[in-house]
Each structure stands twice: as C-alpha cells, then as structure tokens.
mmCIF file of C-alpha atoms and ligand atoms in Angstrom:
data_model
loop_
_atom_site.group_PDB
_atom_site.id
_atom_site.type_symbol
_atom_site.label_atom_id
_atom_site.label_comp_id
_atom_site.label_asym_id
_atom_site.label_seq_id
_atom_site.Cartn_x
_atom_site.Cartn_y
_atom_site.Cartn_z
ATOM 1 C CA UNK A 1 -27.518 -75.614 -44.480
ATOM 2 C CA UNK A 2 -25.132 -75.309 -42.142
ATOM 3 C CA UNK A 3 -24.591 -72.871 -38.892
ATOM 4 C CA UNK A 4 -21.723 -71.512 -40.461
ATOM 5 C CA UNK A 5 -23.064 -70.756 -43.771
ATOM 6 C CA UNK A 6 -25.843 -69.343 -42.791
ATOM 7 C CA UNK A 7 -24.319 -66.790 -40.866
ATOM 8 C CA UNK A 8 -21.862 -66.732 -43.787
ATOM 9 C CA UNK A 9 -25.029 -65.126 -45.642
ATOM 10 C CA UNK A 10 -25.967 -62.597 -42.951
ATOM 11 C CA UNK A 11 -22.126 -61.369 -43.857
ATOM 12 C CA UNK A 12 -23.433 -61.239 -47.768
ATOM 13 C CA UNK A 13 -26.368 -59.330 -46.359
ATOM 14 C CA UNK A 14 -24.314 -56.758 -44.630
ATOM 15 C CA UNK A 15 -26.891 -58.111 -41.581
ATOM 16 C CA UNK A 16 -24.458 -56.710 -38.766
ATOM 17 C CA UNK A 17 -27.369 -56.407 -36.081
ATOM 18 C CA UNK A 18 -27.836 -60.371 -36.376
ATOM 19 C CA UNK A 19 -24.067 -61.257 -36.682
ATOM 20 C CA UNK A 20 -23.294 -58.938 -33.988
ATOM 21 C CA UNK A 21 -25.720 -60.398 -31.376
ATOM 22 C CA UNK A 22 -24.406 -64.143 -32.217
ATOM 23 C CA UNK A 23 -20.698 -62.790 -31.785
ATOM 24 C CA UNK A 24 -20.986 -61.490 -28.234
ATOM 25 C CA UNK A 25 -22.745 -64.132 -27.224
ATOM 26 C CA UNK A 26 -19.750 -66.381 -28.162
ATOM 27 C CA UNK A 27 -17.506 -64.109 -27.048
ATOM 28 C CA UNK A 28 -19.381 -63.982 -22.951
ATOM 29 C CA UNK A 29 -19.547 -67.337 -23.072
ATOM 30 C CA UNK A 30 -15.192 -67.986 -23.930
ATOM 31 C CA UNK A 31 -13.852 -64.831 -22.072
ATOM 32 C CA UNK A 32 -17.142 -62.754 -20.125
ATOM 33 C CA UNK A 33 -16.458 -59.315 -20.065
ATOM 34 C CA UNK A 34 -12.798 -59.538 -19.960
ATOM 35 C CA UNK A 35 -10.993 -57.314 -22.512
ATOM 36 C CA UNK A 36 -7.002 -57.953 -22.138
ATOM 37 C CA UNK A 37 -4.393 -55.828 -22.931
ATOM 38 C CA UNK A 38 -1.032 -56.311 -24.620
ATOM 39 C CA UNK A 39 1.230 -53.845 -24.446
ATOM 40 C CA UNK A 40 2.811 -52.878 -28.395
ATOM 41 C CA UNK A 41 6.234 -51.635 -28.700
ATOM 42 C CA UNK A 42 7.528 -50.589 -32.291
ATOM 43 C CA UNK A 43 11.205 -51.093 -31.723
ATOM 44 C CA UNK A 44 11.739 -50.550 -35.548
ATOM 45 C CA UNK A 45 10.656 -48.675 -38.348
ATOM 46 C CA UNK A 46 13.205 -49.583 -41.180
ATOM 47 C CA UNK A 47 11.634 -52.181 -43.367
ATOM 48 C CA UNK A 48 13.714 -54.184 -46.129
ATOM 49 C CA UNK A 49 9.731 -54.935 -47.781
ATOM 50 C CA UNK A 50 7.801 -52.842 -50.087
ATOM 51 C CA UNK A 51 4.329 -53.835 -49.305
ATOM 52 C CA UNK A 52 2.081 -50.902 -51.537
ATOM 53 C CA UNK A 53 -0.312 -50.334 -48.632
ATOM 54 C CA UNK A 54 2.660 -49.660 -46.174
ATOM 55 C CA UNK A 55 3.401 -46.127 -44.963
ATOM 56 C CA UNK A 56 6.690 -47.313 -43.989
ATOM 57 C CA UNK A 57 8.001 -49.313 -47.211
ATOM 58 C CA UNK A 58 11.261 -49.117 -47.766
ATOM 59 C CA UNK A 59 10.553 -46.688 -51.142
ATOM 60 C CA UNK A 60 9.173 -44.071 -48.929
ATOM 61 C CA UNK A 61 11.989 -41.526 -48.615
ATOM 62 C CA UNK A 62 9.824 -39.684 -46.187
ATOM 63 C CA UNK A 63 9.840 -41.308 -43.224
ATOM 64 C CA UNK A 64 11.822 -40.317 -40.597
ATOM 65 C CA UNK A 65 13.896 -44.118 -39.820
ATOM 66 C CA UNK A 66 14.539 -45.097 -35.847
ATOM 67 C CA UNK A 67 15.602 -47.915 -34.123
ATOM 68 C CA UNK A 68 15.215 -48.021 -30.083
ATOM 69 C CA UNK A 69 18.513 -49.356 -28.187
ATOM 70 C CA UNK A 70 17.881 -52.136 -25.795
ATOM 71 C CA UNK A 71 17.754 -49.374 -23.166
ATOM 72 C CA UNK A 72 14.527 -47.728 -24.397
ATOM 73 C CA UNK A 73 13.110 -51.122 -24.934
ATOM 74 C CA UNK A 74 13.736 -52.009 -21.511
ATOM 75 C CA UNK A 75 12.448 -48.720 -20.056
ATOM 76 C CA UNK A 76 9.384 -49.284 -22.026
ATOM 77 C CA UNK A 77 8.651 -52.630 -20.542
ATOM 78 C CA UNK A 78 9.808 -52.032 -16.876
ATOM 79 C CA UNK A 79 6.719 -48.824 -16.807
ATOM 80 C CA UNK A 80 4.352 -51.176 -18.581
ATOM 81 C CA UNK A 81 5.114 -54.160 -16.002
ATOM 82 C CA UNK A 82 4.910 -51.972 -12.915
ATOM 83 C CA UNK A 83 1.270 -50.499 -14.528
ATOM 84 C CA UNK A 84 0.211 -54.271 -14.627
ATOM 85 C CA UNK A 85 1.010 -55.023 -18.467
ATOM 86 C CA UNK A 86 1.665 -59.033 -18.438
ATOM 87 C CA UNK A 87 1.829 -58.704 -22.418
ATOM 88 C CA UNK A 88 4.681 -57.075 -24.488
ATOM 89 C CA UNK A 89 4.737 -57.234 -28.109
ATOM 90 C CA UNK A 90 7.377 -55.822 -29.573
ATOM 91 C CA UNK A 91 7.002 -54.985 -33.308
ATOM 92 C CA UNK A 92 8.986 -53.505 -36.110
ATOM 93 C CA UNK A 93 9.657 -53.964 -39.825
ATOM 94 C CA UNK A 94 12.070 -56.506 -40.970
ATOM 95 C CA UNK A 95 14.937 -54.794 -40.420
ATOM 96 C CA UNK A 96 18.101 -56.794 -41.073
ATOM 97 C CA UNK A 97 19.859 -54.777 -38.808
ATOM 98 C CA UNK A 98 17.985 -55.706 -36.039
ATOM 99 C CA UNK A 99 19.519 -59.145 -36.261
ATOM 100 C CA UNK A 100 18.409 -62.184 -34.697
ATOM 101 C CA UNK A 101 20.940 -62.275 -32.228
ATOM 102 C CA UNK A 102 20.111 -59.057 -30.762
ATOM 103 C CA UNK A 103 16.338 -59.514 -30.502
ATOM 104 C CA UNK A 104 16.928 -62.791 -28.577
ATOM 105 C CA UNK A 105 19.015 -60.900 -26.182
ATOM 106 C CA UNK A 106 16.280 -58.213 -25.426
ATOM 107 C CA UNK A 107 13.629 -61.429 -25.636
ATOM 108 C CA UNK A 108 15.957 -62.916 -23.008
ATOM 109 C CA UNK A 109 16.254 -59.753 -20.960
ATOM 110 C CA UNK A 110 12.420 -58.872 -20.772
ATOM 111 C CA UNK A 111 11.664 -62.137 -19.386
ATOM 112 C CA UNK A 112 14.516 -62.204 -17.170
ATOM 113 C CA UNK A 113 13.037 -58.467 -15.536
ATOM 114 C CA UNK A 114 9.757 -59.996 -15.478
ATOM 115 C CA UNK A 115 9.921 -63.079 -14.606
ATOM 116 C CA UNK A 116 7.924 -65.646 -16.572
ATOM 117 C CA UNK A 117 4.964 -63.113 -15.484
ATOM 118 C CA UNK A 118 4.979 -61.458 -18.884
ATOM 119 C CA UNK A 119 4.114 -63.281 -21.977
ATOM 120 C CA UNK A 120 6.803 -61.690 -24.869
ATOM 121 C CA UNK A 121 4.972 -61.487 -28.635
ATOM 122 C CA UNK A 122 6.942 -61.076 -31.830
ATOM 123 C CA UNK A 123 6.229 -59.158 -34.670
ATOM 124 C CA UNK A 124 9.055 -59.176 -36.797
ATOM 125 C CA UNK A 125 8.021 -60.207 -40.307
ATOM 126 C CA UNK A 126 9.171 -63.342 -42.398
ATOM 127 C CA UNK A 127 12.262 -64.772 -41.233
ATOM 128 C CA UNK A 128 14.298 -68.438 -41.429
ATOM 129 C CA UNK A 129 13.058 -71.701 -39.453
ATOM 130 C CA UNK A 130 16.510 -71.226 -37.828
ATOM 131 C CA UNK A 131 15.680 -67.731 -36.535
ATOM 132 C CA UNK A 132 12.210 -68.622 -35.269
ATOM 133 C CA UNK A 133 13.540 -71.537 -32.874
ATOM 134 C CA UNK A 134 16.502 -69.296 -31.631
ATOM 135 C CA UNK A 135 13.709 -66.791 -30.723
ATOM 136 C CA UNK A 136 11.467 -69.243 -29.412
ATOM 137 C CA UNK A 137 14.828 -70.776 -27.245
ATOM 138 C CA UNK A 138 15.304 -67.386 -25.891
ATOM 139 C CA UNK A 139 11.903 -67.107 -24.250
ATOM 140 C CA UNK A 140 9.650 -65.591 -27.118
ATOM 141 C CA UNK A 141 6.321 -67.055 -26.418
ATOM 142 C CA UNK A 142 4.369 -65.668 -29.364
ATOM 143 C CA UNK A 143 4.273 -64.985 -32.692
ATOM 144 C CA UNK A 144 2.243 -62.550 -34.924
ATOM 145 C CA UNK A 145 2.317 -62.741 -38.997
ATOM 146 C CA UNK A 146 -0.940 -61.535 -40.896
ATOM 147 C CA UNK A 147 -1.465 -63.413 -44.408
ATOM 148 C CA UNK A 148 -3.315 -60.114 -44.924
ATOM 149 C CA UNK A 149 -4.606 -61.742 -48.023
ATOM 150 C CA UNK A 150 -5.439 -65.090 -48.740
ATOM 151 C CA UNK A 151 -5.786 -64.486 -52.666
ATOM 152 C CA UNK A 152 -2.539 -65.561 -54.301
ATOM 153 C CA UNK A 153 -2.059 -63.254 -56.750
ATOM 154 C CA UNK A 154 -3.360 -60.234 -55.055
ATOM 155 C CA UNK A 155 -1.157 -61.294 -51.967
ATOM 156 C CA UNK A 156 2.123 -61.596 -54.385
ATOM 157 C CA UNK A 157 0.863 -58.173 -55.848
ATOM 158 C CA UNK A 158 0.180 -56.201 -53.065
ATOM 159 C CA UNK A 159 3.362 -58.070 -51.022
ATOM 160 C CA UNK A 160 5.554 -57.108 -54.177
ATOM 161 C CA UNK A 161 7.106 -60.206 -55.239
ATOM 162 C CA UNK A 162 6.417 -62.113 -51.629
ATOM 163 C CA UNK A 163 4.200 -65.144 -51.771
ATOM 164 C CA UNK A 164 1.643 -66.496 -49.577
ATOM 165 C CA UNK A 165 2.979 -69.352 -49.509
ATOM 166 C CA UNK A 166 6.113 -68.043 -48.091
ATOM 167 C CA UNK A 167 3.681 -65.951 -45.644
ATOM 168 C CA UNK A 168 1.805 -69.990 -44.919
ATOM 169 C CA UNK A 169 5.439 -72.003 -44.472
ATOM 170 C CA UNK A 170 6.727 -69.397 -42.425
ATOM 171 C CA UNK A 171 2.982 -69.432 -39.820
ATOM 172 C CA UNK A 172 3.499 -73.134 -40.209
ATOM 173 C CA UNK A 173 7.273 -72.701 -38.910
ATOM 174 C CA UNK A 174 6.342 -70.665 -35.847
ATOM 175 C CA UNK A 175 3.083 -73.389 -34.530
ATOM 176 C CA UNK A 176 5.588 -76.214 -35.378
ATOM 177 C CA UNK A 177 7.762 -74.569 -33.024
ATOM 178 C CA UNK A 178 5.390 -74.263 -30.005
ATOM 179 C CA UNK A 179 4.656 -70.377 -30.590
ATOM 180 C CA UNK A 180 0.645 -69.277 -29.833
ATOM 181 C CA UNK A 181 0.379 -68.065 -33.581
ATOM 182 C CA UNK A 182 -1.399 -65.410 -34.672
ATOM 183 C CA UNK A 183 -2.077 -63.853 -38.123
ATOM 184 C CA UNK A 184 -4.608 -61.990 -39.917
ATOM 185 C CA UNK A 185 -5.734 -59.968 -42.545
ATOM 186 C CA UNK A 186 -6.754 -56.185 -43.475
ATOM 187 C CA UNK A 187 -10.284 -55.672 -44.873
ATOM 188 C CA UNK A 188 -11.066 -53.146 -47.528
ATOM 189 C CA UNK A 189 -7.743 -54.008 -49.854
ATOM 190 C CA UNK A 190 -7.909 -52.856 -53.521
ATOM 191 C CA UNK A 191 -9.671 -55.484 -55.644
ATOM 192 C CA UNK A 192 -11.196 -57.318 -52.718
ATOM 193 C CA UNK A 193 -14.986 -58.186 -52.454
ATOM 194 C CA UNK A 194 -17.181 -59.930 -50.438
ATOM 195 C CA UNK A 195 -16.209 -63.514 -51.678
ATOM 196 C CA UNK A 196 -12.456 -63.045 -50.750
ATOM 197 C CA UNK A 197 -13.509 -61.711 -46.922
ATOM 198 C CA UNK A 198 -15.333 -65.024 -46.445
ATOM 199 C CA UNK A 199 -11.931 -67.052 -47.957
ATOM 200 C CA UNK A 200 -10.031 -64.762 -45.419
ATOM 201 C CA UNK A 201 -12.143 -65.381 -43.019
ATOM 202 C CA UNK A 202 -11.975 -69.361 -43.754
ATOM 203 C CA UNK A 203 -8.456 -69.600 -43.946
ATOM 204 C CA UNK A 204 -8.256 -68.001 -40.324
ATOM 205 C CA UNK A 205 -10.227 -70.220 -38.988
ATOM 206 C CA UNK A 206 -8.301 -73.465 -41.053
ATOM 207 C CA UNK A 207 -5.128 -72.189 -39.410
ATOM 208 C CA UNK A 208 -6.306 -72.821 -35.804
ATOM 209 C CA UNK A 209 -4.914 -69.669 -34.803
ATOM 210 C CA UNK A 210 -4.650 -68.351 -31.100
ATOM 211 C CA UNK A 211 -4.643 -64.692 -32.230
ATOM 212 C CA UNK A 212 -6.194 -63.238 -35.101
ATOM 213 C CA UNK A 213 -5.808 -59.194 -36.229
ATOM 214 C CA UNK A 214 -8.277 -57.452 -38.226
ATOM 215 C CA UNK A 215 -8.402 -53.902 -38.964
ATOM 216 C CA UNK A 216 -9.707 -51.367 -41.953
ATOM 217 C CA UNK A 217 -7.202 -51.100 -44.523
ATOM 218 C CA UNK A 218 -6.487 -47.118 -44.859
ATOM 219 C CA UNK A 219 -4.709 -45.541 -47.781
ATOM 220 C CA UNK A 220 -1.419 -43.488 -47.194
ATOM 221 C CA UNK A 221 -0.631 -41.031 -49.443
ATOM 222 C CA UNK A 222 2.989 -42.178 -49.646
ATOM 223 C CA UNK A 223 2.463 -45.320 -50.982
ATOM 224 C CA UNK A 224 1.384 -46.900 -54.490
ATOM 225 C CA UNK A 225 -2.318 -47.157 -53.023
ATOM 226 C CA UNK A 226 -2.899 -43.594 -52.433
ATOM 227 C CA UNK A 227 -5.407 -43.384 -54.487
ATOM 228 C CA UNK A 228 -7.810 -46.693 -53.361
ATOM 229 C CA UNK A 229 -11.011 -45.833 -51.917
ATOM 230 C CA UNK A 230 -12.031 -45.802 -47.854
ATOM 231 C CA UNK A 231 -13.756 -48.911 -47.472
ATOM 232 C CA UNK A 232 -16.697 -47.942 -44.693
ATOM 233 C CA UNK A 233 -16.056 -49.468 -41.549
ATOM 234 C CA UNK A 234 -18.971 -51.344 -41.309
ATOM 235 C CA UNK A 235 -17.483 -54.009 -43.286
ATOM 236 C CA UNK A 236 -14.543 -54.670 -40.540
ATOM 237 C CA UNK A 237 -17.363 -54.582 -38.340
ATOM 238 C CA UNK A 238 -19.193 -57.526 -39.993
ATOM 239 C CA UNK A 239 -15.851 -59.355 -40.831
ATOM 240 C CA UNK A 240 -15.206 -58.986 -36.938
ATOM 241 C CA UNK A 241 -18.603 -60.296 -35.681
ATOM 242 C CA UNK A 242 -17.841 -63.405 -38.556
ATOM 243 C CA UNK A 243 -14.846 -64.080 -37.724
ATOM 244 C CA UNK A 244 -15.604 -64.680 -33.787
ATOM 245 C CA UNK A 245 -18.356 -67.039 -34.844
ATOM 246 C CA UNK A 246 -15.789 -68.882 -37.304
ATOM 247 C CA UNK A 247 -13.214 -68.681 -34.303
ATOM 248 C CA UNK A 248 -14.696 -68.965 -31.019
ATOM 249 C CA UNK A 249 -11.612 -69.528 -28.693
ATOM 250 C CA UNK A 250 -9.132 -66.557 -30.726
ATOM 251 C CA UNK A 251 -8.220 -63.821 -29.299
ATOM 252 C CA UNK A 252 -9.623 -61.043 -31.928
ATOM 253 C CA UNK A 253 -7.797 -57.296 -30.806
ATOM 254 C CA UNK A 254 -9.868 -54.510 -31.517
ATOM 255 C CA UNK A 255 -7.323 -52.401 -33.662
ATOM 256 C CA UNK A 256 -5.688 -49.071 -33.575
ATOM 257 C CA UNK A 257 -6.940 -48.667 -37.335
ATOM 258 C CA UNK A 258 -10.565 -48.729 -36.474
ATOM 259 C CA UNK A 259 -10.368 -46.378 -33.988
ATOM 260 C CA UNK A 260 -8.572 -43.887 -36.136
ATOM 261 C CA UNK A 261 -10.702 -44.608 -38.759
ATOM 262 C CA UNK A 262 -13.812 -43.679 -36.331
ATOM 263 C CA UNK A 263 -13.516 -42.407 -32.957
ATOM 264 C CA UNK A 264 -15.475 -45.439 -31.571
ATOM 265 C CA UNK A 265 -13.735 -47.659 -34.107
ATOM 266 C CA UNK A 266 -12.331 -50.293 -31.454
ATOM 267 C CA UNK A 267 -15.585 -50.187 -29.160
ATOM 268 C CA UNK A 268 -17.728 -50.851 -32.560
ATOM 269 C CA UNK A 269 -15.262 -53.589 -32.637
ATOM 270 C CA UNK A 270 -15.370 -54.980 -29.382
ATOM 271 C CA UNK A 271 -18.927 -55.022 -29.593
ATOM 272 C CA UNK A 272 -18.373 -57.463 -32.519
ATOM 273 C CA UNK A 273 -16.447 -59.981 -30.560
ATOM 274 C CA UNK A 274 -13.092 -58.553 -30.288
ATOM 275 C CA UNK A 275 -11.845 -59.610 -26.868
ATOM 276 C CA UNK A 276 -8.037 -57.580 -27.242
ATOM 277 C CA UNK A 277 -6.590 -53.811 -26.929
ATOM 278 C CA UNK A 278 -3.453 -52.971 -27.772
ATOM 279 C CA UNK A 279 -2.040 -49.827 -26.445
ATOM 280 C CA UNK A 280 0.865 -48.783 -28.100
ATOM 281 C CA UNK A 281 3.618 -48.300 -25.175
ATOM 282 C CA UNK A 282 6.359 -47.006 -27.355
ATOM 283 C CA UNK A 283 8.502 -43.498 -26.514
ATOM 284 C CA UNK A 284 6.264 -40.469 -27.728
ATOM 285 C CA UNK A 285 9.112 -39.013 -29.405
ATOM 286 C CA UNK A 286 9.227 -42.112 -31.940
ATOM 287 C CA UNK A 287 5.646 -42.907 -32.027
ATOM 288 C CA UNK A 288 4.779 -40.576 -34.934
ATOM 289 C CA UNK A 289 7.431 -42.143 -37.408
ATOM 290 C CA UNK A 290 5.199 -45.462 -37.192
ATOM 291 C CA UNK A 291 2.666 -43.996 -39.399
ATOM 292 C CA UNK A 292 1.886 -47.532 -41.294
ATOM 293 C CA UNK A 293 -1.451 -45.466 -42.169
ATOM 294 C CA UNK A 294 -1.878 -41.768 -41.894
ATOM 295 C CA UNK A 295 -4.525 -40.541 -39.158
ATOM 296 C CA UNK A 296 -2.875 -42.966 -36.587
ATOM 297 C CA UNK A 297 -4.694 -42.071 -33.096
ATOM 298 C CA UNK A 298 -2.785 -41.831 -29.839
ATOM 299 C CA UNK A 299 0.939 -39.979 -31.418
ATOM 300 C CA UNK A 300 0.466 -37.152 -28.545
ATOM 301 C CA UNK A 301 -0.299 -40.042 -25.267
ATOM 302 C CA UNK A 302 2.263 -42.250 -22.829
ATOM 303 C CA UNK A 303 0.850 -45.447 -23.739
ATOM 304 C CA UNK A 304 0.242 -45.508 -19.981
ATOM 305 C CA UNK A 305 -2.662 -42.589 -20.178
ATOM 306 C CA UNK A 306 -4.172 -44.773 -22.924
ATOM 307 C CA UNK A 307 -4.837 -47.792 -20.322
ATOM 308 C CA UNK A 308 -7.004 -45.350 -17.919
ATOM 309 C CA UNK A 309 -8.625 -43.705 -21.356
ATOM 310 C CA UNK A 310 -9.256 -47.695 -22.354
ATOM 311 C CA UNK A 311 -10.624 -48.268 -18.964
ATOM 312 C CA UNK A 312 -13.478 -45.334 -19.560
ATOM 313 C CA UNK A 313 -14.150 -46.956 -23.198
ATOM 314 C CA UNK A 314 -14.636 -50.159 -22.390
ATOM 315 C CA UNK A 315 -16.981 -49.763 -19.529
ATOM 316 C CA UNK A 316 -18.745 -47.807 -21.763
ATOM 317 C CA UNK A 317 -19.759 -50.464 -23.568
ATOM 318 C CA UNK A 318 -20.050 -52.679 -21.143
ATOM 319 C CA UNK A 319 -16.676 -54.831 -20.649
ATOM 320 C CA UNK A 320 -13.999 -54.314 -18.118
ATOM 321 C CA UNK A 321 -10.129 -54.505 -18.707
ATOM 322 C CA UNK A 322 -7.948 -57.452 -17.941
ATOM 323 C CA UNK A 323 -4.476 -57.577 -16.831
ATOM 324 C CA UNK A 324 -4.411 -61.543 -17.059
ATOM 325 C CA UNK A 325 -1.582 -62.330 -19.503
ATOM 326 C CA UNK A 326 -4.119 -64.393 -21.421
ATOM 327 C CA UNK A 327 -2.311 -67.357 -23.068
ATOM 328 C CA UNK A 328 -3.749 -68.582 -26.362
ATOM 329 C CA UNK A 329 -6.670 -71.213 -25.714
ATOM 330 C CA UNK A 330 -6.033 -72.872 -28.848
ATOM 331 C CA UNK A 331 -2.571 -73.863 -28.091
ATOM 332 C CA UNK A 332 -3.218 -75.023 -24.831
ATOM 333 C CA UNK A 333 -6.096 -77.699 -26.011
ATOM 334 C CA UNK A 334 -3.659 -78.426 -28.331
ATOM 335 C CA UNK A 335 -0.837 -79.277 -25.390
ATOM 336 C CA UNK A 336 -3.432 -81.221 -23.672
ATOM 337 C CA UNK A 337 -4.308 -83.382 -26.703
ATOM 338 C CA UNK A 338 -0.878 -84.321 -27.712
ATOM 339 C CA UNK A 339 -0.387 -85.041 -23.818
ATOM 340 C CA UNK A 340 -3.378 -87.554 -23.566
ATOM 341 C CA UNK A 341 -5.126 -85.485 -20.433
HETATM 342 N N1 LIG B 1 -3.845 -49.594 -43.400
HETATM 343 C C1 LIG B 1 -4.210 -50.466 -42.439
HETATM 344 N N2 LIG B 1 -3.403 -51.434 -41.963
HETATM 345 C C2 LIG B 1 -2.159 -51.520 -42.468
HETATM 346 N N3 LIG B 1 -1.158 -52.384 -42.218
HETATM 347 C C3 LIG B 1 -0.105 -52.042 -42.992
HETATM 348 N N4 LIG B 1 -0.416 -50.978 -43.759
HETATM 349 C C4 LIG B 1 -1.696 -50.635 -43.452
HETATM 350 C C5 LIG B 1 -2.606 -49.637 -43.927
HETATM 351 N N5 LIG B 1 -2.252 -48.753 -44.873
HETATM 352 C C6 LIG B 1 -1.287 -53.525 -41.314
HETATM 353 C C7 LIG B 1 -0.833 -54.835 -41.978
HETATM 354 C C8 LIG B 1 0.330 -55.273 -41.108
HETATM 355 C C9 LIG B 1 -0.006 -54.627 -39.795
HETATM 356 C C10 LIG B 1 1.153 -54.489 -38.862
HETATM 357 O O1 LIG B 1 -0.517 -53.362 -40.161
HETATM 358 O O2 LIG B 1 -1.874 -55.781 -41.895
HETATM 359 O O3 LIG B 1 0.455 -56.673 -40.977
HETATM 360 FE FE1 LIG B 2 7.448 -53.793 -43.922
HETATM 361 FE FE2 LIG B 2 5.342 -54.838 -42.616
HETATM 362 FE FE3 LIG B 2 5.173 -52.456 -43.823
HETATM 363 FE FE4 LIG B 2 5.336 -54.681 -45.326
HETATM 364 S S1 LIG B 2 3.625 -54.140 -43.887
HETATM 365 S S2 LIG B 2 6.484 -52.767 -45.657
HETATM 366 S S3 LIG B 2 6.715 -55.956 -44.070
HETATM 367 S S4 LIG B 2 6.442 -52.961 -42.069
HETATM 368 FE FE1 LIG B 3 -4.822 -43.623 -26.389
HETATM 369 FE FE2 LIG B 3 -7.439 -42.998 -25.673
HETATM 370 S S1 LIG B 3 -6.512 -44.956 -26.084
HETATM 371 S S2 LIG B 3 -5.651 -41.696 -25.743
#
C-alpha cells in the first residue's frame, strides 16, 4: 500500500493524532516555524453569483453593498506596508463594476508604492483569459480561485448553474499565465462525505497548486443553506493535516472560518500543517458587510491589532510570524525546470 493511502485511511479513521504528527513534521521540514502573513483586503462586496452557501449572493437583499475607491485601497496598503505586510490580497465578489481596467490600475499603483517588495494576490472570481493576462501585465503576481467542490454536480448545484469545469479552465488560465495559483475547497458542504474530501483533497494536490484554502463551511441564515448542519471542526482539522501530507511545498492558510467557528480554530489549524494567516486589513467601517458566513471574528479590530494578537497565538503554539513575502515554491521549481538549472 502506498504512503499516501495509508494515511488516506487514518483520514477514514478520523485518526487526527497520527495525521497531525506526520503533517508538522512536513510542514518543519518545508517552512520551520515560519507562519507568513498576507494581508486581505475586501475591496468589494457586490457579487453578480448566487452561490447558496454565500452570505453575500446577489439574492440577499440584506446586505448592506460597498465598494472602496482606489483611495481607501491605497490607504489600506500604505499602513499594512509600513507594519511590514509584503502580501496584499485584495478580494471581492465579481462585481462587473469593478471592471478590469480599474483593478489593473490599483494592481499597478500598489506595486508602484511598494516597490516590487509586495507580492499583489487576486481574488476576484471567474473572469476571461483576456482579463487574467491584462492583470497579470499590470503586476498581479497571484491568483486565488477555490473549486470548493470537486463533485460535478454538487459543484454546478451549489455554484447555481456554474460548472467546474469553467472553475478548472479558468485555474488552468491563470498557471498558463505565470500566476502562483491557488484554489481550494470548503469542508462540511451539504451532501459531502468522507469519499468526496479525499477527491478534494486529490484534485488539490493534481493541480500543483502554490496556495491551497481550506476552511469549515458555516451556514448563513440568509442563504438557501440555512438550514445544513455544523459540520464539527475536527473534520477541517483532519482534511488540513491530509492535505499537507498530499501537498508538501503549498502554502495551506489557517482560515478566518475556523477561528470563528472555535476560538482556537486557526491554531488547531496551524497545528495541522497550515503554514498561512490572513488578517483581514480592510476599513472597520466596511468589514462587517463581508459577512460571507455569520459569526465572522475580528469586525470590531484594525487589521493591524490582529498582527500583534497573531503574534501571541502563534507563539502559543509554538511558531513565530513571518514577514517574508513568501513566493509560491511550486512555481518556482517549476521556473527552474522549464529553464534547465
Ligand atoms: N462558510 C464558509 N466559507 C464560505 N465561503 C463562502 N461562503 C462560505 C460559508 N458560508 C468561502 C468560499 C469562497 C471563500 C472566499 O469563502 O470557499 O471561495
Ligand atoms: Fe460571489 Fe464568491 Fe459569494 Fe459566490 S462565493 S456569491 S462568487 S462572493
Ligand atoms: Fe483579529 Fe485576534 S486576530 S483580534
């Protein structure tokens, strides 16, 4: 049997203790103690999908739409720089309005204020080949798309109408175009078991993706899921601790949704191989109308208090933060190989 599928059946024995203490050892030996941060800006919350699990479809009437001008953006970025952030990823819905034109132009502008010392990260949602590589001209360096379910039919489902293969072609777009990739999935979706975290967890690892997000799915109460059961967070946990021994070199965040779901939600994480924190930078006064789940931690903080509060929580379990910028390690074998060094 092989290494893989044996730990593969720890996962099917819930076996987290085992899994665990094979992921950090991966984890020490690809990034030691370092946890790195990237600092996430929601620039948008007005979202032309319907996804059912999504507090901020566009069929929810309740929420509260915003869109930052390049002025907020660039305030946001400038605080984050000068507290050592070397990561911005900016992330909204897909918001038509938002055009491509204008997000190159604050792409351009953030790494014109920072130099190339700041890696920029997308978020943005599905959008044309032709889009991707004027975003990628501009500066972007990287790209983040989850599958969030590698079932077909449950993905077209949940994604109302949207396919994965749409999801695939457009992932496939963005590495073809020299982004560091990442993608991902949420655990705990409606109709999921076991079987389809393991295919989740294989199809991250068949992408040869530089960044991979994980987090508990959590029912809003404004959406079409409302009613799904809370799927314990043990079983992120063990999907985690999996997923680092299926991919080694990824950078694995450990998620704002586990930590609302539990107060120690992202250390349980970390200590599962997560290597990433993501505090969310974005004005106070807009951060509660990016309520993609209810319980959201963090509305009331500066994301710049939640660096020295992530300081305190990762030494507690051991780790220290990172400023490095932390390029993708996948993408940069992959630059070697196709240079022949
Ligand atoms: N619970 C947890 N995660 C969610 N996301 C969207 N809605 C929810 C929810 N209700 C995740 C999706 C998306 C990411 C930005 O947030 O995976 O890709
Ligand atoms: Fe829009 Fe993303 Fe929410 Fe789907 S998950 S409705 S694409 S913001
Ligand atoms: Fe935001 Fe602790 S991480 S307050």
């Amino acid at each position: 049997m092989s290494e893989l599928s044996r730990w593969e059946d720890l996962f099917r024995e819930g076996n987290l203790k085992e899994l665990s203490l094979g992921a950090m050892k991966v984890t020490r030996e690809h990034f030691g103690n370092s946890v790195f941060l990237r600092g996430l800006l929601e620039y948008s919350n007005y979202c032309s999908c319907n996804c059912f699990y999504c507090g901020i479809r566009r069929d929810n009437g309740r929420v509260e739409r915003y869109r930052l001008d390049d002025d907020m953006i660039y305030a946001a970025v400038d605080s984050g720089f000068i507290r050592g952030l070397r990561t911005f990823v900016l992330q909204g819905g897909e918001d038509p309005e938002f055009g491509t034109d204008r997000m190159c132009r604050v792409v351009r502008e953030i790494k014109r204020r920072t130099g190339d010392a700041a890696a920029v990260t997308l978020s943005c949602g599905i959008l044309s080949r032709e889009s991707y590589a004027a975003l990628k001209d501009a500066g972007a360096d990287r790209y983040l798309l989850r599958f969030e379910t590698a079932d077909t039919e449950l993905h077209s489902y949940l994604r109302d109408g949207v396919s994965l293969e749409r999801r695939l072609k457009a992932l496939e777009d963005l590495r073809s175009l020299g982004f560091q990739t990442g993608s991902g999935f949420m655990v705990g979706l409606p109709g999921e078991d076991d079987e389809l975290i393991l295919r989740n967890i294989r199809l991250a690892r068949k992408l040869e993706l530089d960044m991979i997000g994980i987090g508990p799915f959590i029912p809003h109460p404004a959406t079409p899921l409302r009613d799904a059961p809370q799927v314990p967070l043990e079983k992120t946990l063990l999907a985690t601790a999996l997923l680092r021994l299926f991919c080694p070199r990824a950078h694995i965040p450990a998620t704002t949704a586990a930590g609302s779901l539990e107060p120690d939600g992202r250390e349980k994480m970390l200590s599962c191989g997560a290597n990433v924190l993501m505090p969310n930078i974005s004005p106070v006064e807009v951060k509660p109308h990016y309520l993609l789940y209810p319980g959201k931690i963090c509305l009331d903080e500066d994301g710049l208090h939640c660096i020295g509060c992530l300081g305190g929580r990762v030494a507690a379990v051991g780790r220290k933060l990172s400023f490095d910028r932390a390029d993708g390690l996948i993408c940069k074998r992959r630059d070697r190989v196709e240079a022949g060094t």
